[in-house]
PDB file of C-alpha atoms in Angstrom:
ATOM      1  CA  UNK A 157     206.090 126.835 381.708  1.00 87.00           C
ATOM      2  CA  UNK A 158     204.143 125.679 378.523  1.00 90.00           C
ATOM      3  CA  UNK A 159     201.317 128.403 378.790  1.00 92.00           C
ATOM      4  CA  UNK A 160     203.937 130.925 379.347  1.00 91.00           C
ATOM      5  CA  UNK A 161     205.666 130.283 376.173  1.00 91.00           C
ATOM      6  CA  UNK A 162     202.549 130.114 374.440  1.00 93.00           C
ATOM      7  CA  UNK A 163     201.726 133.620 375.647  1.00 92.00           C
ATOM      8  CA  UNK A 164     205.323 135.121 374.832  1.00 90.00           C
ATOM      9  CA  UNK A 165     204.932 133.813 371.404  1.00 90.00           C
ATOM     10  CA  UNK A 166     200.915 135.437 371.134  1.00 91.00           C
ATOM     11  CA  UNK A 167     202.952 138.518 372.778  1.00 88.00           C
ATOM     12  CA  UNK A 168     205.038 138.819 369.791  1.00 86.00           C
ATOM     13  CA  UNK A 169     202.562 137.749 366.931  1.00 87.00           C
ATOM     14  CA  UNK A 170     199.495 139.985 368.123  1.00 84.00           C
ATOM     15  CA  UNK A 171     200.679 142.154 370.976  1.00 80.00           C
ATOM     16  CA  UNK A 172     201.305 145.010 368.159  1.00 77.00           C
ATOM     17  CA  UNK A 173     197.934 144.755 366.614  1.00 81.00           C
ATOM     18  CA  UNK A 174     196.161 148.446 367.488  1.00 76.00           C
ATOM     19  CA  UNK A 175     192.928 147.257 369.209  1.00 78.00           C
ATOM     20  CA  UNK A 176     194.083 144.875 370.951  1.00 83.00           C
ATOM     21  CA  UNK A 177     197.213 146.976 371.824  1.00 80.00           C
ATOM     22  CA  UNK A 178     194.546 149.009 374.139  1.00 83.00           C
ATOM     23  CA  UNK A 179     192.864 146.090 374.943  1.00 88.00           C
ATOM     24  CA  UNK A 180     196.174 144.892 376.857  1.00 87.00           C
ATOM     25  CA  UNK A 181     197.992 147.766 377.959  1.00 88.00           C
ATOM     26  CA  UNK A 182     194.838 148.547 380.018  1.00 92.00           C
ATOM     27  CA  UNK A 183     195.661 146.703 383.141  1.00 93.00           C
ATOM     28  CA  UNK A 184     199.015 148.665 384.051  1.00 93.00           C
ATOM     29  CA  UNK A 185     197.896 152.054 382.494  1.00 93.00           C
ATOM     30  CA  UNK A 186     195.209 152.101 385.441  1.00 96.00           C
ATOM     31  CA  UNK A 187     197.702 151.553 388.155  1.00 96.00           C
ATOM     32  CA  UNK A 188     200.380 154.237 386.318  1.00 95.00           C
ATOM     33  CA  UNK A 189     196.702 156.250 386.387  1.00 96.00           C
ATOM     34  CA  UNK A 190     195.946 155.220 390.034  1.00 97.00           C
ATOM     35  CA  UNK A 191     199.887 156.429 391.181  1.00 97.00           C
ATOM     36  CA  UNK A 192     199.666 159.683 389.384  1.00 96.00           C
ATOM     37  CA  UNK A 193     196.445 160.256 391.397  1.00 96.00           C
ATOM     38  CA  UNK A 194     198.142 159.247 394.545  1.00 96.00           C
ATOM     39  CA  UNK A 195     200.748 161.734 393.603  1.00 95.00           C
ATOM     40  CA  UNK A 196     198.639 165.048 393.405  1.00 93.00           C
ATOM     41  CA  UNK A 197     196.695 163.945 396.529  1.00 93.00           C
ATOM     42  CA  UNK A 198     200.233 162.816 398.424  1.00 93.00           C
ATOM     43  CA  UNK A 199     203.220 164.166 397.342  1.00 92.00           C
ATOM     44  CA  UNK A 200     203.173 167.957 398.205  1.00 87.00           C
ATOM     45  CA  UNK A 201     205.888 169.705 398.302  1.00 82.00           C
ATOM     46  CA  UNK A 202     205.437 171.616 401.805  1.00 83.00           C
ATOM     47  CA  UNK A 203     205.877 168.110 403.677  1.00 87.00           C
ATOM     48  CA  UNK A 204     208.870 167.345 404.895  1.00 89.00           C
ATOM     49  CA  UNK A 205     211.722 163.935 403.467  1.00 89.00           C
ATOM     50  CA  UNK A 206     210.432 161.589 405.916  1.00 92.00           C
ATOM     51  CA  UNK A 207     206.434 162.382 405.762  1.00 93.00           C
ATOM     52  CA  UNK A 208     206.866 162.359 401.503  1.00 94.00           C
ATOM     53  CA  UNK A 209     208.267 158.568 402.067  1.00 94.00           C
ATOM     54  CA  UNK A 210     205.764 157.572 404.441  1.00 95.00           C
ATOM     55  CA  UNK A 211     203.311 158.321 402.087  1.00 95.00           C
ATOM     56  CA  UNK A 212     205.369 156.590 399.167  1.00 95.00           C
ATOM     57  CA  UNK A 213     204.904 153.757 401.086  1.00 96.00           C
ATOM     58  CA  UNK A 214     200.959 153.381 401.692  1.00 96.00           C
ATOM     59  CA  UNK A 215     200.779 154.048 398.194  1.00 96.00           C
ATOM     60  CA  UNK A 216     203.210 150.709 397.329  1.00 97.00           C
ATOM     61  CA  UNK A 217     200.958 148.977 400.016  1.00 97.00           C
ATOM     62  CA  UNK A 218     198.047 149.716 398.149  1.00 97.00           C
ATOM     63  CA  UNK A 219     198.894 148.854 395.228  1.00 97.00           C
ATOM     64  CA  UNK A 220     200.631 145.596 396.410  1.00 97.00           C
ATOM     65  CA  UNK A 221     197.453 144.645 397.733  1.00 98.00           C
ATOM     66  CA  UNK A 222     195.263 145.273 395.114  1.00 97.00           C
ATOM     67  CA  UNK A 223     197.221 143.601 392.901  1.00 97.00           C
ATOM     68  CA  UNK A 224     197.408 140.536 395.080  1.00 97.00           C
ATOM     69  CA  UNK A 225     193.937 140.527 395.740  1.00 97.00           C
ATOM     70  CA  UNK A 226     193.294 140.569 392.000  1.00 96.00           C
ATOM     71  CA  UNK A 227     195.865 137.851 391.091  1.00 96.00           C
ATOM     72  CA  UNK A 228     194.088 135.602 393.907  1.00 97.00           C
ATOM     73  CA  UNK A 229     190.659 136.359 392.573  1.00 96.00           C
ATOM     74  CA  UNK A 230     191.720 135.560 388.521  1.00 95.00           C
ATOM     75  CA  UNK A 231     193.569 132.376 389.750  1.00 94.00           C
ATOM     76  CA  UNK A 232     190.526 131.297 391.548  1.00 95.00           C
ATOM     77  CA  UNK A 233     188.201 131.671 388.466  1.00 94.00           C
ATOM     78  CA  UNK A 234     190.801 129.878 386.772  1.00 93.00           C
ATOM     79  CA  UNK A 235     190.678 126.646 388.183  1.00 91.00           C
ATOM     80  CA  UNK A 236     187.445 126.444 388.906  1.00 93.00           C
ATOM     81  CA  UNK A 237     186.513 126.716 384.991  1.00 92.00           C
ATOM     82  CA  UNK A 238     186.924 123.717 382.468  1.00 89.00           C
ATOM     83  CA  UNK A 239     189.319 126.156 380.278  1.00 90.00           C
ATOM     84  CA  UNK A 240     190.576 128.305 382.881  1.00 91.00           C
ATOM     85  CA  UNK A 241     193.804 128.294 381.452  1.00 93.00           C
ATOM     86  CA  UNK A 242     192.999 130.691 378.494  1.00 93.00           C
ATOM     87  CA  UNK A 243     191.994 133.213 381.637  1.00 93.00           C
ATOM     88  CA  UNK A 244     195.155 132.879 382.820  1.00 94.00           C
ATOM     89  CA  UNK A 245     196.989 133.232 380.030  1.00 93.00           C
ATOM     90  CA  UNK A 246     194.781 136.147 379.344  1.00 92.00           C
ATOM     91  CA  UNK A 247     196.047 137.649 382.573  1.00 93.00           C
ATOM     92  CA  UNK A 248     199.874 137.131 381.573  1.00 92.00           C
ATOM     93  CA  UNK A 249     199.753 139.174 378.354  1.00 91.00           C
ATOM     94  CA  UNK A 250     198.430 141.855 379.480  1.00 90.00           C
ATOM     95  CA  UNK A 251     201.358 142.085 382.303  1.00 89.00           C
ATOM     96  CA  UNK A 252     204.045 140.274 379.962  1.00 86.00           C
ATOM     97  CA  UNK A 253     204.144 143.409 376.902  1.00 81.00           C
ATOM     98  CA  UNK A 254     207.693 142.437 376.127  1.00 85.00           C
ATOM     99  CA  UNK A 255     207.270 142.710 372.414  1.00 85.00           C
ATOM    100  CA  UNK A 256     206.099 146.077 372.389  1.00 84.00           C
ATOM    101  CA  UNK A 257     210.123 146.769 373.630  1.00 88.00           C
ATOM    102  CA  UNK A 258     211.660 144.910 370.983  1.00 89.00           C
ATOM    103  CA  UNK A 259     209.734 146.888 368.224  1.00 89.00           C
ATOM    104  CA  UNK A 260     210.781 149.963 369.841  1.00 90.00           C
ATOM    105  CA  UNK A 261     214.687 148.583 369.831  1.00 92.00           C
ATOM    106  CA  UNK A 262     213.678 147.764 366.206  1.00 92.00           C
ATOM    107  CA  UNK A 263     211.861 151.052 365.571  1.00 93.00           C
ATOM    108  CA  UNK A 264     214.858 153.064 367.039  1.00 93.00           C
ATOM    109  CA  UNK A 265     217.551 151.574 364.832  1.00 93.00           C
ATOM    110  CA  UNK A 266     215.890 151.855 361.588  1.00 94.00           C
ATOM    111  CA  UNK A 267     215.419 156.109 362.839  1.00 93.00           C
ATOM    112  CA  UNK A 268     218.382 156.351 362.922  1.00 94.00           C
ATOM    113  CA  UNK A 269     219.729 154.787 360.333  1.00 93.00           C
ATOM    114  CA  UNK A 270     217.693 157.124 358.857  1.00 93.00           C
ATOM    115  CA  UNK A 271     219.362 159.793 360.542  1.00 93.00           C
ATOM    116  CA  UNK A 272     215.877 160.949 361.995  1.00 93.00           C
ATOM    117  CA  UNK A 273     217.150 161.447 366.122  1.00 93.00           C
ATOM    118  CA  UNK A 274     214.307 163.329 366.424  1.00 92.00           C
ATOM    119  CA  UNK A 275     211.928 159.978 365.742  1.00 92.00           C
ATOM    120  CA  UNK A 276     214.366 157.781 367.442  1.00 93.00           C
ATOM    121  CA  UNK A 277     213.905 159.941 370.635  1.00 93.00           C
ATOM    122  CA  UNK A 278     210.621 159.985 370.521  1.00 92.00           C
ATOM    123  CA  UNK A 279     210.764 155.343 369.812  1.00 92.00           C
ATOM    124  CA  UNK A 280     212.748 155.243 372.593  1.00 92.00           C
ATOM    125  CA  UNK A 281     211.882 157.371 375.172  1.00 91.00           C
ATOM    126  CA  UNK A 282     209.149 155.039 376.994  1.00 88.00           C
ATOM    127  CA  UNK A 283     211.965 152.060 377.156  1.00 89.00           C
ATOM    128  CA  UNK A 284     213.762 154.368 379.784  1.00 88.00           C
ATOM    129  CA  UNK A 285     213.131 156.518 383.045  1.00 79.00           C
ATOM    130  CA  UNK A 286     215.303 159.673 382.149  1.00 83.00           C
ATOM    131  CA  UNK A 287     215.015 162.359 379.949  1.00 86.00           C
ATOM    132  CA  UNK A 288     216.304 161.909 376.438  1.00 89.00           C
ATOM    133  CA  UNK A 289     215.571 164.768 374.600  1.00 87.00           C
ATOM    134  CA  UNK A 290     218.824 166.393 374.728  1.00 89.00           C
ATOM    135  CA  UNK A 291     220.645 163.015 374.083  1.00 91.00           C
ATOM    136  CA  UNK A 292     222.758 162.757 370.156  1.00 92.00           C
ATOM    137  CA  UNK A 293     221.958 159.766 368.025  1.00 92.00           C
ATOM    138  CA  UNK A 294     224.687 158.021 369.925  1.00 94.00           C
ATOM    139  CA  UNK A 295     223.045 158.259 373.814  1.00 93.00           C
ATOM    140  CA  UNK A 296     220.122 157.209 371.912  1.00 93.00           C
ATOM    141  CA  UNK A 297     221.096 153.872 370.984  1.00 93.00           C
ATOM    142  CA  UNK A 298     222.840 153.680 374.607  1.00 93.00           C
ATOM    143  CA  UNK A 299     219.344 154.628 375.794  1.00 93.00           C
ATOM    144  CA  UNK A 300     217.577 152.109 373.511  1.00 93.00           C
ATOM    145  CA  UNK A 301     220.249 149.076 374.401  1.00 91.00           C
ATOM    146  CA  UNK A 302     219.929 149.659 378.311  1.00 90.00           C
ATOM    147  CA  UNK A 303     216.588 150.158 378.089  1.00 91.00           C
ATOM    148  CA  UNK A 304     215.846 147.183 376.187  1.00 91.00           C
ATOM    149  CA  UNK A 305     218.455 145.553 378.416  1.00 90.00           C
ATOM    150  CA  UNK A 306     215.975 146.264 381.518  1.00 88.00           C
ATOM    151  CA  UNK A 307     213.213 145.614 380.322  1.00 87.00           C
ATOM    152  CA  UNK A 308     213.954 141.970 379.107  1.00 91.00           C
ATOM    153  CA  UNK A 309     214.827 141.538 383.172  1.00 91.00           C
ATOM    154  CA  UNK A 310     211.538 143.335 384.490  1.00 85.00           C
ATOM    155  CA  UNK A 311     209.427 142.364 382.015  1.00 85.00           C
ATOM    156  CA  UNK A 312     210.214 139.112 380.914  1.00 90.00           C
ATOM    157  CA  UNK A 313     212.041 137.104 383.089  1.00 93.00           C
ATOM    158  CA  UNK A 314     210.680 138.984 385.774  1.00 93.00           C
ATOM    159  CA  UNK A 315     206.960 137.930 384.723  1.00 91.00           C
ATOM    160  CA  UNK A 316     208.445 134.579 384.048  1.00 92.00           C
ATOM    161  CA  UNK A 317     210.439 134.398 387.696  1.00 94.00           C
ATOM    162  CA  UNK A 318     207.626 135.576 389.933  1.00 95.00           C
ATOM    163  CA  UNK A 319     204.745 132.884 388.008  1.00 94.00           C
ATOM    164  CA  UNK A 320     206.771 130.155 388.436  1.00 93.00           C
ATOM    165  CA  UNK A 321     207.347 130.916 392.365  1.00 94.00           C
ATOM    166  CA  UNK A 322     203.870 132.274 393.126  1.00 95.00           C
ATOM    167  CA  UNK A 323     201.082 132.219 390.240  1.00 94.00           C
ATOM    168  CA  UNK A 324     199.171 134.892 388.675  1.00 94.00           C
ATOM    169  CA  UNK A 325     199.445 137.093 392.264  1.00 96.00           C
ATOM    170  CA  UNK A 326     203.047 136.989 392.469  1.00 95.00           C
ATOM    171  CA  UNK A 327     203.452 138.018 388.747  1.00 94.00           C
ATOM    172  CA  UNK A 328     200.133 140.796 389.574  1.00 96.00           C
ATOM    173  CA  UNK A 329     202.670 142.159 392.247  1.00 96.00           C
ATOM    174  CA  UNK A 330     205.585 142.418 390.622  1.00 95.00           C
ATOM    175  CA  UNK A 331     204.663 143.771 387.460  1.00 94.00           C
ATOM    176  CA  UNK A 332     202.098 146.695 389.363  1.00 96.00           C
ATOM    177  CA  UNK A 333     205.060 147.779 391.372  1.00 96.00           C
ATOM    178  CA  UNK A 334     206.928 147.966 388.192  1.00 92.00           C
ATOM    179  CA  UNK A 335     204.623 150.688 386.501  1.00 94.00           C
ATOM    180  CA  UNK A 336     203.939 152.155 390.134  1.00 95.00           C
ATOM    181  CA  UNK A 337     207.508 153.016 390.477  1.00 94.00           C
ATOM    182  CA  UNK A 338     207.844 153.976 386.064  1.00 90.00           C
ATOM    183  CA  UNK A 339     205.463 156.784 387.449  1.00 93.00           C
ATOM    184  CA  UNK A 340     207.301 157.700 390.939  1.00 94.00           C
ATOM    185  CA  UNK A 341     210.285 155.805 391.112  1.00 90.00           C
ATOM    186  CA  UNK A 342     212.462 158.229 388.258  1.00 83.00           C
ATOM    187  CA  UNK A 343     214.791 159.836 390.999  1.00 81.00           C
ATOM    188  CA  UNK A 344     213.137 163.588 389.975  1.00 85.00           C
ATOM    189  CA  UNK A 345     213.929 166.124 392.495  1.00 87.00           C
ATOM    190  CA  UNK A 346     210.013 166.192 392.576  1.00 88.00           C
ATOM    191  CA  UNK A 347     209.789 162.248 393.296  1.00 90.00           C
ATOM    192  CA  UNK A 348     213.075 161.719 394.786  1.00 90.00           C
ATOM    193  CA  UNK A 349     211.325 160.768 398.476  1.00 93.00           C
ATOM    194  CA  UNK A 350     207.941 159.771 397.348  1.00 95.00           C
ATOM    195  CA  UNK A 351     208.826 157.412 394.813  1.00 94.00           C
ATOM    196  CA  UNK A 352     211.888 156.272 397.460  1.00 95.00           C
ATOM    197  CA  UNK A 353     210.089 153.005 398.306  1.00 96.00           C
ATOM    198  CA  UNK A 354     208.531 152.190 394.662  1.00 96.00           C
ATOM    199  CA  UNK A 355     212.107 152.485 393.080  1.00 94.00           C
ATOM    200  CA  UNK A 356     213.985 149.929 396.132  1.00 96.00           C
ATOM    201  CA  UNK A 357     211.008 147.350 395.883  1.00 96.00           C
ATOM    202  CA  UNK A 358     211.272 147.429 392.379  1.00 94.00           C
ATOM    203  CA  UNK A 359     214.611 147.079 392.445  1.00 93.00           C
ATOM    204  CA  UNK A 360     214.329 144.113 395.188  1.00 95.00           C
ATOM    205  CA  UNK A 361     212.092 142.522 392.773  1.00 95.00           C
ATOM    206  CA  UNK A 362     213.505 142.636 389.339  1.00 93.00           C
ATOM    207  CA  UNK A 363     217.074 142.023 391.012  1.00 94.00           C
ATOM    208  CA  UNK A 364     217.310 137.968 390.515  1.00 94.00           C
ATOM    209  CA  UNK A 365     215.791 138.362 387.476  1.00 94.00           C
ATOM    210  CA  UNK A 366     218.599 140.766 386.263  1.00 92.00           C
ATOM    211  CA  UNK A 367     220.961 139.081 387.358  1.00 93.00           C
ATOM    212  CA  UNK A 368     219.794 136.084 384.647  1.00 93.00           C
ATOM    213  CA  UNK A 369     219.381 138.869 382.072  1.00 92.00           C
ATOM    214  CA  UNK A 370     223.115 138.866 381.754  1.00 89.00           C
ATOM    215  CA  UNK A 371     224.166 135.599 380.829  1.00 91.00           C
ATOM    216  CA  UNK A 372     220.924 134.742 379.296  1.00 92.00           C
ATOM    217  CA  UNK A 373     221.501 138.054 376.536  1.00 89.00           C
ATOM    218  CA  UNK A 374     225.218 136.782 376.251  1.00 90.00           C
ATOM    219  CA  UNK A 375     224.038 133.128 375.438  1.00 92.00           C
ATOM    220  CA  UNK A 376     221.602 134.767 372.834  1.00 90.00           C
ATOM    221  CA  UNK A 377     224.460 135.771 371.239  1.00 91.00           C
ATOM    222  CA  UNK A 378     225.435 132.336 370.112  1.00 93.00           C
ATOM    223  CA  UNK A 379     222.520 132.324 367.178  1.00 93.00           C
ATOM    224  CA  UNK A 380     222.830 135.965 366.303  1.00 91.00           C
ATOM    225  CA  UNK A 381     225.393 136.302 363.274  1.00 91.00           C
ATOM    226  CA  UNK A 382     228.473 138.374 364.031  1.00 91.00           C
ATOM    227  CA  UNK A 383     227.829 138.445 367.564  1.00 91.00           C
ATOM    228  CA  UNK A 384     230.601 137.484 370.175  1.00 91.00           C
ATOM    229  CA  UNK A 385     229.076 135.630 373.412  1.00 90.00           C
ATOM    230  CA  UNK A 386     232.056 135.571 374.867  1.00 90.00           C
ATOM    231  CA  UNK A 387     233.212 139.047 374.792  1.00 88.00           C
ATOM    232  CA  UNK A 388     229.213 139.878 375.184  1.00 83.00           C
ATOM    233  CA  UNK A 389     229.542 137.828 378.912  1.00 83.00           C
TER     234      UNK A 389
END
């Protein structure tokens, strides 16, 4: 619990800085990379509901794996070194990313108080999995409060949840499926089957974490002026 705070806070104080931004997003941009590449190879359109799920699957299994295999292999270097810790933590903030959502929330707000919906749609759009270019400035700050909503549950109690129960694997899991199914898992008519299984095991996964999200955003509300945690719960 204490190295994950410490990386939450080093999230928020130097996960914005532009090389290291790269630096950290690497991890998950290959497996988004990996699941596109599964999708060209996989997901054609001539096979058939079932055979286009099927292959959805082996690609969640392979990722799974690989990330578990990973997670094992970075939590064995870890306690074998006199400082393995900083490895670990390491490992956590490049899965973790939370505070690149809250600058977005941020960014979003100040567009359009600026009355620039064009820039706000643009903030927003990677907090969500649907298309918001046709939304006013009012389904954009619905966009940017669910979406920043979800991704406090499935990025960071989520990362938190699954470290606690199972190490750096468990979180490696989690957090791959997670930008698996951000690639396949939208519901398009063009992923509805083969992004089928990414969307229900990220769903699975992320579910007891959002069902903390809830109170835990409600009890925030206590030390944020002019906010009702009451009527938030």
């Amino acid at each position: 619990m204490a190295l994950l705070l410490v990386v939450v806070v080093a999230d928020a104080l130097v996960g914005a800085l532009p090389g290291l931004r790269g630096i950290l997003d690497a991890p998950l941009n290959g497996v988004r990379a990996m699941t596109r590449w599964f999708d060209g190879k996989l997901n054609r359109a001539r096979r058939g509901r079932e055979a286009r799920r099927m292959r959805g699957l082996i690609v969640v299994l392979v990722v799974a794996l690989l990330a578990w295999a990973i997670g094992v292999g970075l939590s064995v270097v870890a306690g074998n070194l006199p400082y393995g810790w900083t490895i670990e933590g390491a490992a956590l903030l490049t899965v973790l990313r939370h505070g690149d959502c809250v600058r977005r929330m941020q960014g979003g707000w100040r567009q359009l108080a600026a009355e620039n919906v064009d820039g706000a749609r643009a903030t927003v759009d990677p907090l969500v999995r649907f298309d918001v270019r046709k939304l006013d400035k009012f389904g954009v700050a619905r966009a940017a409060v669910s979406g920043g909503a979800a991704r406090f549950a499935d990025r960071l109690l989520s990362t938190m949840f699954w470290y606690l129960l199972f190490g750096l694997p468990g979180v490696a899991v989690c957090r791959s499926i997670n930008a698996a199914a951000d690639v396949i898992g939208t519901g398009s008519p063009h992923n509805q089957s083969f992004g089928f299984v990414a969307a229900r095991v990220d769903y699975i996964l992320n579910l007891a974490p959002s069902i903390l999200a809830g109170p835990l955003i409600s009890l925030a509300a206590v030390f944020v002026p002019r906010a009702n945690a009451i009527a938030g719960l």
